[in-house]
Amino acid sequence: MQIGFIGLGRMGGNMTRRLAGAGHAVVAWDRSTDAVRRAVSGGIGAAASLTDLVTQLQTPRAVWIMVPAGGPTEETVGSLASLLSAGDVVVDGGNTHFKDDVRRAQMLAEKGIDYVDVGTSGGVWGAERGYCLMIGGAPNAVERLTPLFEALAPRRDGYLHCGPSGAGHFVKMIHNGIEYGLMQSYAEGFDILRNADSSALPSDHRYTFDLAAIAEVWRHGSVVSSWLLDLAAIALRKDPQLEGFTGTVGDSGEGRWTVAAAIEEDVPADVLTTALFTRFRSRRDHTFAEKLLSALRAQFGGHAEPR
């Protein structure tokens, strides 16, 4: 397929390379000329502007957006609405709130343009591992884009059409809320292990553990093994005391939206809510647990600590 791609950041740049590697014709644009230059060096077509990108695409066009949620995505969708034609499709692969998807899909439908929301998980490792894709939108539009999903996902069962507009990002929202809870569990567990030599314990009950070795052994056959544990092992091998992290833990919004959805649905979400609030507290004081949370975000997503 031919695909227009907007946004060549930590994930977008890798996604274009994976698509091109699968034989798709990618024309890319980003506000950063350096990002576009890197993309061109990887054999991907470059556009000088949004208008130029749309002009280079054959109809019916498909344009994938991979920019920050909120204002940047809203502005990009609005611009595309005036440039595209009936029969074209816009794909939002960022972390958009599902209610915005519903509104944007209705707005584009008035112009005959399809809108597909794709919750995308894979972080900075996706170019090698592939991306887990959670998809919302009209069945005919989703089916048309299937070759792209097959190229991006690690295998056929690595993507799912979850339902109508907003469904993909709703599922991704909950995915990220769960991620908060899993990360918090690992962080707290390793913090307890690290403090097992505390003077608060009787002298014959104190232990000094090699946290990197423990993370490594848990990766093999343990019921708590996971990719997040793999990343914890990498982080602890590189920096056993996590001295490269202050422990200030950011959040990109999905955890808040998950808790808000739980409130709207009257669903108790104790663990996910606590994990979110712990991130808020980390911006005031820091523990080893928060350093591990910060290290994990850097590992899977390339996220820098908030300043």
Coordinates of N, CA, C and O in Angstrom, one line a residue, residues 14 76 91 134 172 186 194 196 241 260-261:
N14 N 10.1 4.8 13.8 CA 10.3 3.3 13.7 C 9.2 2.7 12.9 O 9.4 1.7 12.2
T76 N -3.9 18.7 13.4 CA -3.6 17.9 12.2 C -4.8 17.3 11.5 O -4.9 17.3 10.3
V91 N -6.0 7.9 9.9 CA -5.7 6.9 11.0 C -5.0 7.7 12.1 O -4.0 8.4 11.8
M134 N -4.7 -1.9 18.6 CA -6.1 -2.0 19.1 C -6.9 -1.0 18.2 O -6.7 0.2 18.3
K172 N -6.9 0.7 24.4 CA -5.6 1.1 24.7 C -5.5 1.9 26.0 O -4.5 1.8 26.7
Y186 N 5.9 -4.1 40.4 CA 7.3 -4.4 40.3 C 8.1 -3.4 41.1 O 9.1 -3.8 41.8
R194 N 15.3 -4.2 48.0 CA 16.4 -3.3 48.2 C 16.6 -2.9 49.7 O 17.8 -2.7 50.1
A196 N 15.9 -4.8 52.3 CA 16.0 -6.0 53.2 C 17.2 -5.9 54.1 O 17.2 -6.8 55.1
Q241 N 21.8 0.9 41.1 CA 21.2 1.7 42.1 C 20.3 2.8 41.5 O 19.8 3.6 42.2
A260 N -11.0 7.9 35.3 CA -12.2 8.6 35.0 C -13.3 7.7 34.4 O -14.5 7.8 34.8
A261 N -12.9 6.8 33.5 CA -13.9 5.8 33.0 C -14.4 4.9 34.1 O -15.6 4.6 34.1

